[in-house]
Backbone as numpy.savetxt, mean C-alpha at the origin, in Angstrom:
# Nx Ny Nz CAx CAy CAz Cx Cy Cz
-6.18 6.58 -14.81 -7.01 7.76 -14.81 -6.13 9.01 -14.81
-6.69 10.15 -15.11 -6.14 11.32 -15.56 -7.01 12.45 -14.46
-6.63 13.66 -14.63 -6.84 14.52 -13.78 -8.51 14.86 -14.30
-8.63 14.63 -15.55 -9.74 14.86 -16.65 -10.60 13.90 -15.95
-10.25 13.01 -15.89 -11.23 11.76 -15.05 -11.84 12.32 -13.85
-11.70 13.39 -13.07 -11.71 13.89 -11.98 -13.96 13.45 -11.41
-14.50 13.88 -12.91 -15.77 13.90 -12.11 -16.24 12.59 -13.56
-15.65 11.91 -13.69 -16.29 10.86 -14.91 -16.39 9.65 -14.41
-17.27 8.96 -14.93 -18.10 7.37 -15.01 -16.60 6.95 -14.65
-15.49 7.17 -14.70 -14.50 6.32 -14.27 -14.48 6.40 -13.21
-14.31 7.89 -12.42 -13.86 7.81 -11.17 -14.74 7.79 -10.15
-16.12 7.37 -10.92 -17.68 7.15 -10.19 -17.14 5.35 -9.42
-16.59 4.51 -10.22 -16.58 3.23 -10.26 -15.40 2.84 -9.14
-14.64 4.03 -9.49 -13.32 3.98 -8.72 -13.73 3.87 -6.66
-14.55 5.33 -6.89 -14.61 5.76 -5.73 -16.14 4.43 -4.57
-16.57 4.11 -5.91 -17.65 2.88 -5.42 -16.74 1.94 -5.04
-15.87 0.91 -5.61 -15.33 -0.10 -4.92 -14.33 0.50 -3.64
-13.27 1.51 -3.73 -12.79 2.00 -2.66 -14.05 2.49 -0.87
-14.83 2.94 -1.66 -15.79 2.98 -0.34 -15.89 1.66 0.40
-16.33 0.39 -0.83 -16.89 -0.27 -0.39 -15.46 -1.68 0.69
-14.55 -1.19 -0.32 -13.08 -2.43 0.22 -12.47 -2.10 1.39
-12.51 -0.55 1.67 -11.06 0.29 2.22 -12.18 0.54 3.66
-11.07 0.08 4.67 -11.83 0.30 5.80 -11.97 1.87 5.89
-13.34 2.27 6.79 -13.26 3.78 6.77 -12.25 4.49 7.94
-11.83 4.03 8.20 -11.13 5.30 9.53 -9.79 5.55 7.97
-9.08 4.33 7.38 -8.46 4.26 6.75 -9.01 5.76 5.13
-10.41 5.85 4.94 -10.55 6.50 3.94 -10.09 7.76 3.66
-10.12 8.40 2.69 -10.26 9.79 1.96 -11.31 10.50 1.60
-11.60 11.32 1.69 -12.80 11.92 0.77 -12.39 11.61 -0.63
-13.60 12.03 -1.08 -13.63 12.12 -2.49 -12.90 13.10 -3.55
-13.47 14.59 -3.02 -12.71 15.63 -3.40 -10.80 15.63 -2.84
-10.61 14.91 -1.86 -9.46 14.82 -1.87 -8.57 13.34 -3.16
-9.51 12.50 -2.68 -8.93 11.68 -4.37 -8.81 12.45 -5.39
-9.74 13.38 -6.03 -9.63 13.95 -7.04 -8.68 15.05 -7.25
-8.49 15.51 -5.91 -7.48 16.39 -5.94 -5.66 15.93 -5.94
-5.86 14.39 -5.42 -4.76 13.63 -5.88 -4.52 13.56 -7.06
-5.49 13.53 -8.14 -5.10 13.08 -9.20 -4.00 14.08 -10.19
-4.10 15.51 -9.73 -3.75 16.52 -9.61 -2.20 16.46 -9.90
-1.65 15.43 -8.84 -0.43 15.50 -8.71 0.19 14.43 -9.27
1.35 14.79 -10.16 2.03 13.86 -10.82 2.88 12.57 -10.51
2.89 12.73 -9.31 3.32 11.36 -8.41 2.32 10.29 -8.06
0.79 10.75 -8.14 -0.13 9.68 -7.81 -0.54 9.20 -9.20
-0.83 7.79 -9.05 -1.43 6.83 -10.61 -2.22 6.17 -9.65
-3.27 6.87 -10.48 -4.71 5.74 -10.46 -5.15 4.72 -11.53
-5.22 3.68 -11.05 -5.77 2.77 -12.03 -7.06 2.21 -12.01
-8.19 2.10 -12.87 -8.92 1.16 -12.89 -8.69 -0.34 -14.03
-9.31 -1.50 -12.69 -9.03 -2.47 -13.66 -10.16 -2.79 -14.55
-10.40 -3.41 -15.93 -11.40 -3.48 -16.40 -10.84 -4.56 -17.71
-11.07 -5.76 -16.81 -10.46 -6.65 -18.22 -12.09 -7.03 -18.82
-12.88 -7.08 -18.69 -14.04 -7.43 -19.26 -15.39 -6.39 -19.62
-14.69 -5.02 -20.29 -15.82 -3.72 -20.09 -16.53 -3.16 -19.03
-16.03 -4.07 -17.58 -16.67 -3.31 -16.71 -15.27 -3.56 -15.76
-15.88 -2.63 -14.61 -14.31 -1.94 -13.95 -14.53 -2.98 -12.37
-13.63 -3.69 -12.13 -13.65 -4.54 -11.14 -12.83 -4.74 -10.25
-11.79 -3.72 -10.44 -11.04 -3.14 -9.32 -10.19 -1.63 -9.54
-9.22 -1.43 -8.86 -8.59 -0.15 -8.64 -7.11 -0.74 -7.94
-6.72 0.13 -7.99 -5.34 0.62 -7.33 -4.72 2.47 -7.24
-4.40 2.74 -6.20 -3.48 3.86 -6.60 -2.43 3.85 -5.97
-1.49 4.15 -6.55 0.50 4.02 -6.16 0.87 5.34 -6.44
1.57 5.82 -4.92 2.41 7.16 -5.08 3.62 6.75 -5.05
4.25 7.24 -6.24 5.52 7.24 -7.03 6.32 8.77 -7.20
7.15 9.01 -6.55 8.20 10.16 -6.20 8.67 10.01 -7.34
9.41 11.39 -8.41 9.53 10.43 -9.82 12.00 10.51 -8.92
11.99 11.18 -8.05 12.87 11.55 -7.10 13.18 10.08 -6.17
12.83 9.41 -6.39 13.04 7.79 -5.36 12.96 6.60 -5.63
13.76 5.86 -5.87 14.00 4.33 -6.06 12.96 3.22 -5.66
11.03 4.19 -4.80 10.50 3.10 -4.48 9.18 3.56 -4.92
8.22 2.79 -4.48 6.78 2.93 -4.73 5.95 2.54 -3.82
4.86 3.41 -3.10 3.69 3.07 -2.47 2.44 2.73 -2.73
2.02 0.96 -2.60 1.04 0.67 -3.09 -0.27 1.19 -2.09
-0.52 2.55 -2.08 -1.54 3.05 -0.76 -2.72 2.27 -1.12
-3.64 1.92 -2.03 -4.95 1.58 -2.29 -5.04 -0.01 -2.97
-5.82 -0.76 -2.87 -5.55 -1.45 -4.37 -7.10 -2.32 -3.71
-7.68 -2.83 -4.61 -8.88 -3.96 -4.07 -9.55 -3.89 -5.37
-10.64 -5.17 -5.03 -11.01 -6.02 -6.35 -12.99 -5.62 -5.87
-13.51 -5.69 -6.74 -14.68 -5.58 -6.43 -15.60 -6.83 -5.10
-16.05 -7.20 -4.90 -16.51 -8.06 -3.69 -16.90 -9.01 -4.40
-17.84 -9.01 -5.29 -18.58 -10.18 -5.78 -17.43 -10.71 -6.67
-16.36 -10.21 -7.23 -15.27 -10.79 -8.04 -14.13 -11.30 -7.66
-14.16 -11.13 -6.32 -12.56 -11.94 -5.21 -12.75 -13.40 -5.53
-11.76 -13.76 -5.48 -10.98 -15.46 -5.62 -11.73 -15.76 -7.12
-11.39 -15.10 -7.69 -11.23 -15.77 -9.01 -9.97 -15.03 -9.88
-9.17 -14.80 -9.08 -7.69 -14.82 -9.75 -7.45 -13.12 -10.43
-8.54 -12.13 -9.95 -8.49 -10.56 -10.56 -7.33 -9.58 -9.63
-7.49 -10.05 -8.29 -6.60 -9.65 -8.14 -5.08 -9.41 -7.99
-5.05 -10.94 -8.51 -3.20 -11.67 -8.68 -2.82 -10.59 -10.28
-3.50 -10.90 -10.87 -3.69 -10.16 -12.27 -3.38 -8.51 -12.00
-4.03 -7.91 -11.50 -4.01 -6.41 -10.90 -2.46 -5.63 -10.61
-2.19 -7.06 -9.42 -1.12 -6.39 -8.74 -0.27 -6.93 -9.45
0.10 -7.49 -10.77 0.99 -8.42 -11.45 1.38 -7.51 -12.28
0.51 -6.43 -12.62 0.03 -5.41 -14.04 0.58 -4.21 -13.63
0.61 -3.99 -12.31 1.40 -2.62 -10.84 2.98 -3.56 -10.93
2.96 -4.71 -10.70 4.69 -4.59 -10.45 5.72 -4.70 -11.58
4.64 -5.21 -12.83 5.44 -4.72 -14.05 5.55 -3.39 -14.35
4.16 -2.20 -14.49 4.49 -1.16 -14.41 5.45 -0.11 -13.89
5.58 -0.97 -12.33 6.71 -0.24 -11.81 8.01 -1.47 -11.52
8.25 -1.92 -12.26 9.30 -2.62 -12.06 10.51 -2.29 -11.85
10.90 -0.88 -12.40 12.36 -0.25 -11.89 12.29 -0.03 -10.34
11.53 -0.16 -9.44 11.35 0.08 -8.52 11.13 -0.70 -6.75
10.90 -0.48 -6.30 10.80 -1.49 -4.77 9.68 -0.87 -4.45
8.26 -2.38 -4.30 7.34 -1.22 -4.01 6.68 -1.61 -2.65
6.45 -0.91 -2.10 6.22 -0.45 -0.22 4.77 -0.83 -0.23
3.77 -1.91 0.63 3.34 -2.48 0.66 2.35 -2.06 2.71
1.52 -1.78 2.80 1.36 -1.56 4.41 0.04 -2.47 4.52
0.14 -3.07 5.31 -0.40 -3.71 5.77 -0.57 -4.47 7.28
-2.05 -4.91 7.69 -2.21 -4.78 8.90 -1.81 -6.43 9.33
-1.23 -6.22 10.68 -0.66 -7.27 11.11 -1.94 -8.35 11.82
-1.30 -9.70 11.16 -2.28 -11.08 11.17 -1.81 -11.21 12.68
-0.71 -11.11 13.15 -0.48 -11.45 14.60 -1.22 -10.98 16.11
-1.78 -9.94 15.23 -2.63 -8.69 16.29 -3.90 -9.67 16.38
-4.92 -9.91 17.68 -6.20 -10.37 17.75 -6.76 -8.60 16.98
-7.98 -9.23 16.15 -8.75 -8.78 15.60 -9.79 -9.48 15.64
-10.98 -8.41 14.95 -11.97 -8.85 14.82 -12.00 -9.37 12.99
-11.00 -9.12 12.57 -11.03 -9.24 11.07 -9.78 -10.20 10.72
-9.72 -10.98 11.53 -8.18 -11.91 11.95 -7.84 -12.41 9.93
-9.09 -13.13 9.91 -9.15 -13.68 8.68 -8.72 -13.24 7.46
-9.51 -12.11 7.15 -9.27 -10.96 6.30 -7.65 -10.84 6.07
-6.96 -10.45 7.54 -5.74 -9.99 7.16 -5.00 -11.07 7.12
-5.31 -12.32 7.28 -4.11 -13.29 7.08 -4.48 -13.69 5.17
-5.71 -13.32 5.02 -5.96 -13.77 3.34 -5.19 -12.60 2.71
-4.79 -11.52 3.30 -4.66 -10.39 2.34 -2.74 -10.79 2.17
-2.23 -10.99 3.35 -0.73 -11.41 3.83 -0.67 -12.30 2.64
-1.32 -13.90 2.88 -1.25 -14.81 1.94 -1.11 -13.96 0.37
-2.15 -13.36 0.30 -2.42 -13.04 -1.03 -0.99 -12.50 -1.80
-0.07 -11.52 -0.57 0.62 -10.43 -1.10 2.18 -11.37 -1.14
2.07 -12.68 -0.35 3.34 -13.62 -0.36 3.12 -14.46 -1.64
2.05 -15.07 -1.56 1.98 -15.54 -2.92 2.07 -15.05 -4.59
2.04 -13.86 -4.25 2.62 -12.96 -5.59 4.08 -12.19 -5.51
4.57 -13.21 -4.55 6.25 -12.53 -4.64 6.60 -11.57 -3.50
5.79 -10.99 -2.52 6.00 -9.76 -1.94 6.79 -10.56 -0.31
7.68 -9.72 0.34 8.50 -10.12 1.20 8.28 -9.45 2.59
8.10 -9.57 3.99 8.00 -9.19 4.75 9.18 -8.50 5.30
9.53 -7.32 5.56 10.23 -6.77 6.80 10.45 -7.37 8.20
11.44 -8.10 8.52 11.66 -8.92 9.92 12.28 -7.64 10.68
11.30 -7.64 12.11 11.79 -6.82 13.01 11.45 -5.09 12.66
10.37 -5.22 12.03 10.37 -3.85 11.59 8.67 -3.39 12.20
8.54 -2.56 13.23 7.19 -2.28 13.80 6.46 -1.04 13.35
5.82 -1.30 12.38 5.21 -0.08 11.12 4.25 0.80 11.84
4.51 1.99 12.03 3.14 2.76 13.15 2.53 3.67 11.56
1.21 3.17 11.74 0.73 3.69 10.48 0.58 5.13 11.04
0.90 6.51 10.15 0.24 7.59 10.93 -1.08 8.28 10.74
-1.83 7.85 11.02 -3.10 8.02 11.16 -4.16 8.31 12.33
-4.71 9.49 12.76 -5.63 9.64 13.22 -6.77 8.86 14.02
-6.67 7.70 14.70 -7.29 6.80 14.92 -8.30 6.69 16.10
-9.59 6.40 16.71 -9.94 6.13 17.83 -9.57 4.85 18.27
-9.48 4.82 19.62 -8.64 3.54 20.00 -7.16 2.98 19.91
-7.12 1.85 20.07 -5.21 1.81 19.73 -5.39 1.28 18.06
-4.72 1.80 17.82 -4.02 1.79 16.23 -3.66 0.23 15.94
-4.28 -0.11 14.84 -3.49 -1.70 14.60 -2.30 -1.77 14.30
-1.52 -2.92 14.40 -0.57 -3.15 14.53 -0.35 -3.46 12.71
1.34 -3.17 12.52 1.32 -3.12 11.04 2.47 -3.86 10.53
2.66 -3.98 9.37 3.90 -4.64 8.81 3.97 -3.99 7.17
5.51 -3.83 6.73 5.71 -3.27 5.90 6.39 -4.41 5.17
5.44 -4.58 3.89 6.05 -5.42 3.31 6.56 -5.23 1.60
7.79 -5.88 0.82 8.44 -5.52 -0.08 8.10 -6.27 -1.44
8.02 -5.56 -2.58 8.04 -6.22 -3.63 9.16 -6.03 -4.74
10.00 -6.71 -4.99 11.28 -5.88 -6.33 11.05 -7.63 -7.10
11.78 -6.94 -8.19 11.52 -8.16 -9.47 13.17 -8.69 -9.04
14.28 -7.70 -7.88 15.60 -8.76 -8.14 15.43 -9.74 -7.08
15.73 -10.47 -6.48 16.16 -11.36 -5.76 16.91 -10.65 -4.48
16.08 -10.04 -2.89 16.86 -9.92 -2.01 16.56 -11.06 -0.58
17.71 -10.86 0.18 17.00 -11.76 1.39 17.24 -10.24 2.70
18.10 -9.24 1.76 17.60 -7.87 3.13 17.62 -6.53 2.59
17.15 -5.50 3.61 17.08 -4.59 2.90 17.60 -3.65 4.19
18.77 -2.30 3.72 19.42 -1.95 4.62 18.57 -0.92 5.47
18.72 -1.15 7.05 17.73 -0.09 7.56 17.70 1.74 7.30
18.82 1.68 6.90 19.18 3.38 6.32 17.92 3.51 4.81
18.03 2.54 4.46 16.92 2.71 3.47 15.65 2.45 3.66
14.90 1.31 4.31 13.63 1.00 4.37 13.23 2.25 5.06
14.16 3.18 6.28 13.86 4.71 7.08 13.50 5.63 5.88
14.53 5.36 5.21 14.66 6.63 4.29 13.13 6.79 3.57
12.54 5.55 3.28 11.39 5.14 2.46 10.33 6.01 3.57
10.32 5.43 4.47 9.21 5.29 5.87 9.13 6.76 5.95
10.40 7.37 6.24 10.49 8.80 6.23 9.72 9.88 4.89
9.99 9.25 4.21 9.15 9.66 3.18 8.05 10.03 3.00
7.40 8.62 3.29 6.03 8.40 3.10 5.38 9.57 4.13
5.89 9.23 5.51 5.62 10.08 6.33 4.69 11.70 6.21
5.96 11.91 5.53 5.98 13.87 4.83 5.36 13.76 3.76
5.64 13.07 3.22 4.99 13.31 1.44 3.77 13.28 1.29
3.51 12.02 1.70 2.28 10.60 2.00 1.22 11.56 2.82
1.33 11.43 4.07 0.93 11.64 5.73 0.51 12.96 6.04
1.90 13.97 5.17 1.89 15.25 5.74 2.24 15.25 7.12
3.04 14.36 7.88 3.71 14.29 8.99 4.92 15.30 9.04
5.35 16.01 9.89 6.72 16.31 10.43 8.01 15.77 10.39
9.41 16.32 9.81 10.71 15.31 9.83 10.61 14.88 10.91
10.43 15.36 12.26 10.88 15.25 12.90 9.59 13.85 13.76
8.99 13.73 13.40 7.53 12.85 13.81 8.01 11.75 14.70
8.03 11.86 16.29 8.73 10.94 16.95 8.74 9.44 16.74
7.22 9.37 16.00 7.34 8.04 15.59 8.02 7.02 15.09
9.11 8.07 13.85 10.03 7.75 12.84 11.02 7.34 14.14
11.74 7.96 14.82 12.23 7.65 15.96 11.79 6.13 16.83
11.03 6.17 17.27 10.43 4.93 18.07 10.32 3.67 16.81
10.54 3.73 15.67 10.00 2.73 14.77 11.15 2.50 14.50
12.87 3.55 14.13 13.86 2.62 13.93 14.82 2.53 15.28
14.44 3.02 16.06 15.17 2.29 17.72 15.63 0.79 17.63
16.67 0.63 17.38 17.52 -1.22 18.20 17.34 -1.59 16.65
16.90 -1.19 15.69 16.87 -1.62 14.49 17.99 -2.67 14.02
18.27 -3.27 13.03 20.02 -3.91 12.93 20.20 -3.19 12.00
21.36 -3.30 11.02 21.76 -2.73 10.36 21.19 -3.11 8.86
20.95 -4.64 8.72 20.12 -4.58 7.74 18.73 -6.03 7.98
18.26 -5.58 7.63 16.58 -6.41 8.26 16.27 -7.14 7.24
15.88 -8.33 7.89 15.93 -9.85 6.57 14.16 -9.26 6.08
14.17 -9.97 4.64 13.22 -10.21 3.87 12.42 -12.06 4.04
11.56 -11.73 4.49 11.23 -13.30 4.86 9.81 -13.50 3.96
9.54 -14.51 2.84 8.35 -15.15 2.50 7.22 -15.45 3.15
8.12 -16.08 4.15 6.68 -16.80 5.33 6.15 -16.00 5.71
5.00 -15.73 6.10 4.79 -14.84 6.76 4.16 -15.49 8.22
């Protein structure tokens, strides 16, 4: 989608499955999606292999940074497990394949009420290649009532790693932070999240 897309049958379809996938404390307005589109670092996609649109994604891409944030991505409801969304995110990591792309997601280890959900979404994102951060405690920054779920940052690159150095996965995190968040350099969080860190933090499959 394009900035032109802003009030069209596309971004009608867009903003219907995102309502309906994306938990709300997690949401955006609308006029703020559209005002994303604005900016040349965000790509919106709709998917539509069969004339109608059955999922989305959007990835903020710094054209300034070696990585990529998959912030959005989901498949319509009535169309899960039939293989649309392996397809989706297959179609995002070729697109950005020069790249390492940053992955957030909520931790299966946390009791939830949605335990399930997030261990299908984990599965989903290991089984298409994507690698977990060992030892890495992701504080999403977000506005939240209650305590904040617990998170994990996980990796996708087309080379072959088993780590990734903590000066960099920060550098990423830091990023997102300001860019992403509109957080502060200084956001103590960034602090409390690489404390005792090692020097470089394994990439693990299993999850």
């Amino acid at each position: 989608l394009s900035a032109s897309d802003a009030k069209s049958n596309k971004m009608d379809d867009l903003v219907r499955i995102y309502t309906e996938a994306i938990t709300q404390s997690e949401q955006k307005l609308r006029n703020v999606l559209e005002d994303m589109l604005f900016d040349p670092d965000y790509y919106f996609y709709n998917f539509v292999p069969e004339k109608q649109t059955l999922g989305f994604a959007i990835i903020y891409s710094p054209e300034d940074s070696d990585y990529c944030l998959l912030e959005y991505m989901a498949v319509e409801s009535a169309d899960r497990s039939k293989g649309y969304g392996g397809k989706l995110f297959n179609s995002l990591t070729d697109a950005f394949s020069k790249k390492t792309m940053v992955i957030e997601v909520e931790s299966p280890y946390q009791p939830s009420e949605d335990h399930d959900i997030r261990v299908k979404r984990i599965s989903f994102y290991s089984r298409n290649g994507s690698l977990r951060v060992v030892n890495l405690k992701y504080i999403l920054p977000l506005d939240m009532q209650g305590v904040p779920p617990e998170m994990l940052i996980l990796l996708y690159s087309g080379m072959s790693k088993d780590s990734v150095p903590k000066e960099k996965i920060m550098s990423w995190i830091k990023d997102i932070y300001i860019r992403v968040y509109g957080c502060k350099e200084d956001d103590e969080r960034l602090a409390t999240m690489g404390k005792n860190l090692p020097d470089k933090l394994p990439l693990l499959a299993e999850l």
